[in-house]
Amino acid sequence: QVQVVESGGGLVQPGGSLRLSCAASGRIFSIYAMGWYRQAPGKQRELVAAITTGGSTNYADSVKGRFTISRDNAKNTVYLQMNSLKPEDTAVYYCKRGSTSYSTELGSWGQGTQVTVSS
């Protein structure tokens, strides 16, 4: 059974930074793509960033140049470094372990961590 656990959320001022972490247990971490999604109040959940087993990444246009996704297979952990945060980044951020090496379209979700950007 896969367990996906996020951490690192919190309250930050506009322009600040946060780093989210996601630990995934269960089957071999390194063979699955990983992704970060977010859901703001009243909005649909959206993909923020994803990383394949080969290290290829893709980002939502709204976070390009500000957010960086990375993974440490030795620690079974994926990270989301968020810089230059804006109020519109406020959301619950979810980690997802994909079901293949290249896609997170299907997979296992974590419980989410709240990120609030406010002065």
Coordinates of C-alpha atoms in Angstrom, one line a residue:
Q1 CA 0.0 0.0 0.0
V2 CA 1.4 3.4 -1.0
Q3 CA 1.6 6.2 1.5
V4 CA 2.2 9.7 0.3
V5 CA 2.9 12.3 3.0
E6 CA 3.4 16.1 2.4
S7 CA 5.0 18.5 4.7
G8 CA 6.4 22.1 4.7
G9 CA 3.3 24.2 4.2
G10 CA 2.6 27.3 6.2
L11 CA 2.0 31.0 6.2
V12 CA 4.5 33.2 4.2
Q13 CA 4.5 36.8 3.1
P14 CA 4.4 37.8 -0.5
G15 CA 7.8 37.5 -2.1
G16 CA 8.8 34.8 0.4
S17 CA 9.9 31.2 -0.1
L18 CA 8.8 27.8 1.1
R19 CA 10.0 24.3 0.4
L20 CA 7.5 21.5 0.4
S21 CA 8.5 17.9 0.9
C22 CA 6.7 14.7 -0.1
A23 CA 7.7 11.2 1.1
A24 CA 6.3 8.2 -0.6
S25 CA 6.5 4.7 0.8
G26 CA 5.5 1.4 -0.7
R27 CA 6.9 0.2 -4.0
I28 CA 10.1 1.4 -5.4
F29 CA 10.0 5.2 -5.4
S30 CA 12.5 5.7 -8.2
I31 CA 10.4 4.1 -10.9
Y32 CA 7.5 6.4 -10.7
A33 CA 6.9 10.0 -11.8
M34 CA 6.0 12.4 -9.1
G35 CA 3.9 15.5 -9.2
W36 CA 2.7 18.5 -7.2
Y37 CA -0.9 19.8 -7.6
R38 CA -2.8 22.5 -5.9
Q39 CA -6.4 23.4 -5.2
A40 CA -7.5 26.9 -4.2
P41 CA -10.9 27.6 -2.7
G42 CA -13.6 27.4 -5.4
K43 CA -11.2 26.2 -8.1
Q44 CA -10.3 22.9 -9.6
R45 CA -7.2 21.0 -8.7
E46 CA -4.4 21.8 -11.1
L47 CA -1.0 20.5 -11.9
V48 CA 1.8 22.7 -10.6
A49 CA 4.9 20.7 -11.5
A50 CA 5.9 17.1 -12.3
I51 CA 9.1 15.1 -12.6
T52 CA 9.7 11.9 -14.4
T53 CA 12.1 9.1 -13.4
G54 CA 14.6 10.5 -15.8
G55 CA 14.5 13.9 -14.3
S56 CA 12.4 15.7 -17.0
T57 CA 10.2 18.4 -15.5
N58 CA 7.2 20.4 -16.5
Y59 CA 5.5 23.3 -14.9
A60 CA 2.3 25.3 -15.0
D61 CA 2.9 28.6 -16.8
S62 CA 1.9 30.5 -13.6
V63 CA 4.9 29.1 -11.7
K64 CA 7.6 28.8 -14.3
G65 CA 10.7 30.6 -13.2
R66 CA 9.6 30.7 -9.5
F67 CA 9.0 27.0 -8.5
T68 CA 11.4 24.1 -8.9
I69 CA 10.6 20.4 -8.5
S70 CA 13.3 17.9 -7.6
R71 CA 13.6 14.4 -6.3
D72 CA 16.0 12.5 -4.1
N73 CA 15.5 8.8 -4.8
A74 CA 17.7 7.7 -2.0
K75 CA 15.3 9.4 0.4
N76 CA 12.1 8.5 -1.4
T77 CA 11.3 12.2 -1.4
V78 CA 10.2 14.8 -3.9
Y79 CA 10.5 18.6 -3.2
L80 CA 8.9 21.7 -4.4
Q81 CA 10.9 24.9 -3.9
M82 CA 8.7 27.9 -4.1
N83 CA 10.2 31.3 -4.5
S84 CA 8.7 34.8 -5.1
L85 CA 5.4 33.6 -3.7
K86 CA 2.3 35.5 -4.6
P87 CA -1.1 35.6 -2.9
E88 CA -2.6 33.7 -5.8
D89 CA -0.3 30.8 -4.9
T90 CA -2.5 30.3 -1.8
A91 CA -3.9 26.8 -2.0
V92 CA -3.8 23.3 -0.6
Y93 CA -0.8 21.6 -2.2
Y94 CA -1.0 17.9 -2.9
C95 CA 1.7 15.4 -3.8
K96 CA 0.9 12.6 -6.2
R97 CA 2.9 9.5 -7.0
G98 CA 2.3 8.5 -10.6
S99 CA 1.5 5.0 -11.8
T100 CA 4.2 5.1 -14.5
S101 CA 7.7 6.4 -14.9
Y102 CA 6.5 9.4 -17.0
S103 CA 3.0 10.4 -16.0
T104 CA 1.0 11.4 -12.9
E105 CA -2.3 11.3 -14.6
L106 CA -3.2 8.2 -12.5
G107 CA -1.7 7.5 -9.1
S108 CA -1.8 7.9 -5.3
W109 CA -2.5 11.2 -3.5
G110 CA -1.2 12.6 -0.3
Q111 CA -3.5 14.4 2.2
G112 CA -2.3 17.9 1.2
T113 CA -0.6 20.7 3.0
Q114 CA -1.9 24.3 3.2
V115 CA 0.2 27.1 1.8
T116 CA -1.0 30.6 2.6
V117 CA 0.6 33.7 1.1
S118 CA -0.5 36.8 2.8
S119 CA 0.9 39.9 4.5

